[in-house]
Amino acid sequence: MSTSYILIKGATIPVEFNTNPLPNHDILIENEHIKAIGPNPSPPDNTNITTIDAQNHDSARAGEDDAVRMRKQYLQGNDPTNALLTFGIVPNEPDAHSIDTKIAELRKSREIGARLITLHIALGHYDIFHQCTIQKLADANLLVPYLVYSHDASMTDSELGAIRESGAGIVSTPDTEMQMGTEDPGSLVFRAGDMGCRVGLELDITSNQGCDVLVQMRLPLQMQRALEKTKNESGPPIKLILNRFPLLPGEKADLMMFRCDDIGTTSVVDPVGTVVFHASVKQIDTVLINGRAVKRGGELVGVDYTGLCGEVQGRSERHRREAGGVDIKWAGEFWRGCLEGSSSHKCVDEKID
């Protein structure tokens, strides 16, 4: 099979943790994979190359078009009362962009039809300049109930109060917060909960860590206890934040049933304590969603595990091959430069020229 190349010239490429997209960059594609991105990538000599002039094209526009297509094609029903899956958007990192860019992306997300918009914000120790992005959004009257704020470690009490009044939600990703060192995950969860905010826990970067939602319940509680011991002071009592939905006639049949007959969970005294401190996903025996069993006898219903594992393995191998062409040193320097220079908006000029 012959190798084919496509060279896209002069594209504008959005980059995460960047104050502006990368202008005037080229993309070299070998067969179905991207081979190189940057100014003037060099294809092999004596090859058949198809060149596309993208000087007047913006890949961000293409991303918007793709989001619109996904919304219309797969997620027309956006009401959570009758749709299991609804449409949401995660814009570019707000802390790395100007307030005007934030406003434009929020408006565009709503125009496309996002029911929820998640903002990765106030990343603790990475929020070097303590930008108070939430306060800026509050001052612009942009705090609304359909926003969800993730991470949030360096939020001020004033910002948490503004979120509470807006009716928006706050979520912590304990595994990620501890791995990245953004902050103690428990401090934000309990502080925001005490202030009356809508608080939740979530899984994050499941390609990098376990997908056990019960672990996310344990981590902030145990971390907070450890810190209280370290401080050697008598702080306020630890509280477990747990939403309980009533099992009543007419409610949706969304149920999760745990087995409690192994050595780690037998002799249940406190059901909540047993689930949070002793159970894992292995103890989840049955899951019903809208009355339909999606897990039964500890196994997902209607899932071809052998085929799924083969597909995951194939994707993993492809990602490793593609990662071999990444300049890790440049990427690391670029990332640090963006974090350190995000408030001055000099990141692109310093790292790309």
PDB file of C-alpha atoms in Angstrom, residues 303-313:
ATOM      1  CA  VAL A 303     -21.679  -5.711  26.421  1.00  0.00           C
ATOM      2  CA  ASP A 304     -19.194  -7.741  24.377  1.00  0.00           C
ATOM      3  CA  TYR A 305     -16.241  -7.588  26.781  1.00  0.00           C
ATOM      4  CA  THR A 306     -13.888  -9.474  24.463  1.00  0.00           C
ATOM      5  CA  GLY A 307     -14.619  -7.204  21.527  1.00  0.00           C
ATOM      6  CA  LEU A 308     -14.500  -4.082  23.680  1.00  0.00           C
ATOM      7  CA  CYS A 309     -11.123  -4.998  25.193  1.00  0.00           C
ATOM      8  CA  GLY A 310      -9.742  -5.664  21.716  1.00  0.00           C
ATOM      9  CA  GLU A 311     -10.942  -2.271  20.536  1.00  0.00           C
ATOM     10  CA  VAL A 312      -9.376  -0.531  23.544  1.00  0.00           C
ATOM     11  CA  GLN A 313      -6.087  -2.368  22.966  1.00  0.00           C
TER      12      GLN A 313
END
